[in-house]
Coordinates of C-alpha atoms in Angstrom, one line a residue:
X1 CA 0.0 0.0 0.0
X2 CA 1.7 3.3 -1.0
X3 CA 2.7 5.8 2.3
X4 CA 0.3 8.0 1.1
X5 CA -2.5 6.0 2.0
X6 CA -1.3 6.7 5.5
X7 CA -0.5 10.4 5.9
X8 CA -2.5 10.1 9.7
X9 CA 0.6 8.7 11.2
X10 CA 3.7 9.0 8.5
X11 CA 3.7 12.2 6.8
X12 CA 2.1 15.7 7.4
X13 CA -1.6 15.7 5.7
X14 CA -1.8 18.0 3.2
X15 CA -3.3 21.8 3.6
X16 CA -6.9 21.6 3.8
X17 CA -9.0 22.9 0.7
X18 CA -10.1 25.9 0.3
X19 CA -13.0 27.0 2.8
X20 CA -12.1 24.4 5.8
X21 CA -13.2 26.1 9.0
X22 CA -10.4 26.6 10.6
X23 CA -9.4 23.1 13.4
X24 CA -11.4 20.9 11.0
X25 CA -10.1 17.4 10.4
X26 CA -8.7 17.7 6.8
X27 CA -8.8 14.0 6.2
X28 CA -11.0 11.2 7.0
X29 CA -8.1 9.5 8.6
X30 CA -7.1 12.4 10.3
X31 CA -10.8 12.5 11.6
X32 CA -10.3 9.3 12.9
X33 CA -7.1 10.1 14.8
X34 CA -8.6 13.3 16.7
X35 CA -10.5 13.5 19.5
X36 CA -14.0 13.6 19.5
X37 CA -16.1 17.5 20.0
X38 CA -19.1 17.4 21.8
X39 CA -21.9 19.6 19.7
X40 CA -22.1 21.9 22.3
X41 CA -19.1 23.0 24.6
X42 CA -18.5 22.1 28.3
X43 CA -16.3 23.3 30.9
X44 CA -13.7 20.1 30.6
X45 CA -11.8 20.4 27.7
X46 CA -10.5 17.2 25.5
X47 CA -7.8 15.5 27.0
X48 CA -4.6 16.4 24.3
X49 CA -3.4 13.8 22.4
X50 CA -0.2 13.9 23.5
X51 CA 1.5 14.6 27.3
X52 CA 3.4 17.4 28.2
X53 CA 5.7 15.4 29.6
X54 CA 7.2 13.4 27.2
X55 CA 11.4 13.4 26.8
X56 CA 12.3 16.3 24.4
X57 CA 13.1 14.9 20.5
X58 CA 11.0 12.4 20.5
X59 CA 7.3 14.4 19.4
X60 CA 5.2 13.7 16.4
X61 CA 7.1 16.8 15.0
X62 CA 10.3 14.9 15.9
X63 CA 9.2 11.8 14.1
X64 CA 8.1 13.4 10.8
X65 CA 11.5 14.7 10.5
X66 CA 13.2 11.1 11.6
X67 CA 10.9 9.7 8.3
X68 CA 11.6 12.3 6.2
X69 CA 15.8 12.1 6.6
X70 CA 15.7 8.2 5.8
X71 CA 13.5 6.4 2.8
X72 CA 14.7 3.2 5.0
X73 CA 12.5 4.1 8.1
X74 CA 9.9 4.7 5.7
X75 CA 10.3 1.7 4.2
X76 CA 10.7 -0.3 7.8
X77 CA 7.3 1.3 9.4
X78 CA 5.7 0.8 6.6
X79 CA 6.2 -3.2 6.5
X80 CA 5.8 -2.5 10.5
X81 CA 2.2 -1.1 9.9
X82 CA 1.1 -3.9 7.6
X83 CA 2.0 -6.3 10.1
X84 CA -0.3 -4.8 12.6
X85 CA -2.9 -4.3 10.1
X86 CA -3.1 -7.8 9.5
X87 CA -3.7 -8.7 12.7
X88 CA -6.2 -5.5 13.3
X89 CA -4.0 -4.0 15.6
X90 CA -2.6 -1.1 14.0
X91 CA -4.9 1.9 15.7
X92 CA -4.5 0.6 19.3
X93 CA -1.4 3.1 19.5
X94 CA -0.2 5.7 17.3
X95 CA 2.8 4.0 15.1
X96 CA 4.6 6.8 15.6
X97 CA 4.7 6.4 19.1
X98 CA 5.6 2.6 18.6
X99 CA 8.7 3.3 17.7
X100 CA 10.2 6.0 20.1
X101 CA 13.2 4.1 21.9
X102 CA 14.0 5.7 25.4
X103 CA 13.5 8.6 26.8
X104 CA 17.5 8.2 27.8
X105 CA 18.2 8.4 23.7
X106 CA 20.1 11.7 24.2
X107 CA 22.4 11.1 27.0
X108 CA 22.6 7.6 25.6
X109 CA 23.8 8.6 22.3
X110 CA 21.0 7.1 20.4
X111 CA 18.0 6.8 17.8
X112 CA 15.0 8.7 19.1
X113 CA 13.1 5.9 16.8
X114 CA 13.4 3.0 15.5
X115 CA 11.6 0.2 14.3
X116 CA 12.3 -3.3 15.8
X117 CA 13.5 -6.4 13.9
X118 CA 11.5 -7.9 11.3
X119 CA 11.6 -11.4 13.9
X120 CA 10.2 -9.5 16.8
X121 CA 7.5 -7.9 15.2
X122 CA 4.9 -10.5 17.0
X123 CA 6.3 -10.3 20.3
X124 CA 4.1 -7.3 20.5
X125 CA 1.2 -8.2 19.7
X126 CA -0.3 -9.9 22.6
X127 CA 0.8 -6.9 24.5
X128 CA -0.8 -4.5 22.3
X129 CA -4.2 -6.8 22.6
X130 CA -4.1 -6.4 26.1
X131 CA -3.3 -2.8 25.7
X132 CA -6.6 -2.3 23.6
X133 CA -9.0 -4.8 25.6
X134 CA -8.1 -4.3 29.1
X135 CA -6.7 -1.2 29.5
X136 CA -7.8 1.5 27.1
X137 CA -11.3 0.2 28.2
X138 CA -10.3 1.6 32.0
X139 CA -8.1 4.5 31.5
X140 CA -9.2 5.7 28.5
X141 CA -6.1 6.2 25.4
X142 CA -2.8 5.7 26.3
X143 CA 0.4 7.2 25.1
X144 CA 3.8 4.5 24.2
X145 CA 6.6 6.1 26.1
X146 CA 9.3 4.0 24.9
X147 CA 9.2 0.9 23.2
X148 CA 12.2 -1.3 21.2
X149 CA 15.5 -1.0 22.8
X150 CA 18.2 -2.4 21.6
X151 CA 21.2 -4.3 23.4
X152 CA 23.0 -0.7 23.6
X153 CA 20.4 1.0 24.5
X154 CA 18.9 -0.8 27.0
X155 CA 22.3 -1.1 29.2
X156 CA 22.7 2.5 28.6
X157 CA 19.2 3.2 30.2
X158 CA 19.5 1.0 32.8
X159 CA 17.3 -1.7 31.7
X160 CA 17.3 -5.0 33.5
X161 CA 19.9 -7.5 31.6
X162 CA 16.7 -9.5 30.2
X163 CA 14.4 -6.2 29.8
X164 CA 11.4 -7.4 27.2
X165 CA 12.5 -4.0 25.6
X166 CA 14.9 -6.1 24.4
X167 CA 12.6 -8.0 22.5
X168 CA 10.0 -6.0 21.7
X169 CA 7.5 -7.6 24.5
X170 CA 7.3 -4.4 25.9
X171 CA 5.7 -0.5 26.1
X172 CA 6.1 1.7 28.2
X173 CA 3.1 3.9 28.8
X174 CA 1.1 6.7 30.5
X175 CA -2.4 7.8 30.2
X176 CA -3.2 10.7 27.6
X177 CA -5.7 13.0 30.2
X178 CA -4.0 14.6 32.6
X179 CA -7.0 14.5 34.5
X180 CA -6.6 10.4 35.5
X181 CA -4.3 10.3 38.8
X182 CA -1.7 7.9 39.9
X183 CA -4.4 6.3 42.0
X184 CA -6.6 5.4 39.3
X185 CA -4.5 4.2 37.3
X186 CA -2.9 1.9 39.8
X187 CA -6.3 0.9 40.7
X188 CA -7.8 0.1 37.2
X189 CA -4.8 -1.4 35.6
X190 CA -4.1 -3.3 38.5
X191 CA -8.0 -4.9 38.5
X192 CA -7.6 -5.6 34.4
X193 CA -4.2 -7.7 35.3
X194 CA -5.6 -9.2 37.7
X195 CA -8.6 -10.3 36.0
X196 CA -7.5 -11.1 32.5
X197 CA -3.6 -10.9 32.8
X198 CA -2.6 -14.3 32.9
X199 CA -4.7 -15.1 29.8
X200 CA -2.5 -12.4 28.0
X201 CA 0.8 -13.4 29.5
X202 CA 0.9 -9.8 31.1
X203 CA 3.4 -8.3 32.7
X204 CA 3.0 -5.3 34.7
X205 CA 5.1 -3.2 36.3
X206 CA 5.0 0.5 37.8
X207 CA 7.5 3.5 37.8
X208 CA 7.2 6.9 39.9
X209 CA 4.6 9.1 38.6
X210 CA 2.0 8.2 36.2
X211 CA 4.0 5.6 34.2
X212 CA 3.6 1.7 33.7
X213 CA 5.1 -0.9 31.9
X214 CA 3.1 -3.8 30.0
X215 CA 4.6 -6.7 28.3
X216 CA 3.4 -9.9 27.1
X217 CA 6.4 -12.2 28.3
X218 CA 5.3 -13.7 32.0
X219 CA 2.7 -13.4 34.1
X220 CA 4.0 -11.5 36.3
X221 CA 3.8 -7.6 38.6
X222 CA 6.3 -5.5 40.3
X223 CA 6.9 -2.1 41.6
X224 CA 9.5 0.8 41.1
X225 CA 12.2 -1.1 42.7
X226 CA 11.3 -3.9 40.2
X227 CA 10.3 -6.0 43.0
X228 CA 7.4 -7.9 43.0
X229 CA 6.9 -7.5 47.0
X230 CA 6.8 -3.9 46.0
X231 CA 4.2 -3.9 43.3
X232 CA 0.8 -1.4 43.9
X233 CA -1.6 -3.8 43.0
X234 CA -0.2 -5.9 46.5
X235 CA -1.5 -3.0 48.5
X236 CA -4.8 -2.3 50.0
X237 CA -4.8 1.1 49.5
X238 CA -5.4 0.2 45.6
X239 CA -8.2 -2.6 46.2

């Protein structure tokens, strides 16, 4: 399928035709992508689609660029994309986010994206089926912090030796709206683990703040220490 096809998440969209109000969608993929405008305005406004907080370099901006100086990546998330098509996974998370690496890619001296190996490419997929079942369901969309580290990488950040970053088992993510709190997170994502979690092989694990890790290689929870003893979900203050 050509990379036009998919301006939503690889290229810019073109300019809108003439006499587009102004913020309108200028696509019907692009439609699809933005969040949804109640007719008549309320006091909460739409959670962004992005977080402020993300590590500098590594924005949709950032990624656009990153396409645009390689026909290779375009090339790689491209096949990447058809591989989640085919399984009907490939709007769960933005593709762009997909493939950010680490938030540690500066001081690590790395790629702010990159696409994993062709022979890890359905390591993710359980883990993105979890993601879009169990817990988009509770906390609403999520945004893929880092995903794909390679063997560099990964020491460099200070993964664990056998990190399923290392393997592509594994996202790191936080929720979108600003407005969900480190409580209900913990709370929700904890429950879904609990109740469907071995089924997907799940993995979950918390960091300070409002960040968790999912993965699809062990049934298995922990905390910020990487502990399980220390995991949330073990605490009644969560039930």
């Amino acid at each position: 399928m050509p990379i036009s096809a998919h301006a939503r998440l690889d290229i810019p969209v073109p300019a809108a035709p003439a006499g587009t109000p102004a913020g309108a969608p200028r696509t019907a993929l692009e439609a699809r992508e933005l969040p949804s405008r109640p007719a008549v305005p309320t006091v909460a406004a739409p959670a962004p689609e992005t977080r402020g907080d993300m590590a500098p370099g590594q924005s949709r901006a950032d990624y656009y660029a990153w396409l645009a100086g390689n026909p290779r990546h375009r090339a790689e998330v491209e096949a990447f994309r058809a591989h989640l098509a085919a399984q009907g996974l490939d709007n769960v998370v933005p593709i762009w986010q997909l493939v950010r690496t680490s938030s540690s890619w500066r001081a690590c001296n790395a790629d702010r994206f990159e696409v994993a190996p062709r022979d890890k490419w359905a390591h993710i997929t359980t883990t993105l089926r979890f993601i879009r079942d169990e817990v988009e369901p509770a906390l609403g969309d999520v945004e893929a912090v880092s995903g794909y580290r390679n063997d560099r990488l990964n020491r460099c950040s200070a993964g664990a030796p056998q990190s399923a970053h290392r393997n592509f088992f594994a996202l790191d993510l936080a929720p979108v709206n600003p407005r969900v709190t480190r409580a209900q997170m913990i709370r929700q994502v904890c429950a879904a683990h609990a109740r469907d979690g071995r089924a997907y092989n799940t993995g979950l694990g918390f960091y300070n703040g409002e960040r968790f890790h999912v993965d699809s290689n062990g049934f298995r929870k922990w905390g910020a220490d990487g502990r399980g003893a220390t995991s949330p979900c073990s605490s009644s203050r969560y039930a």
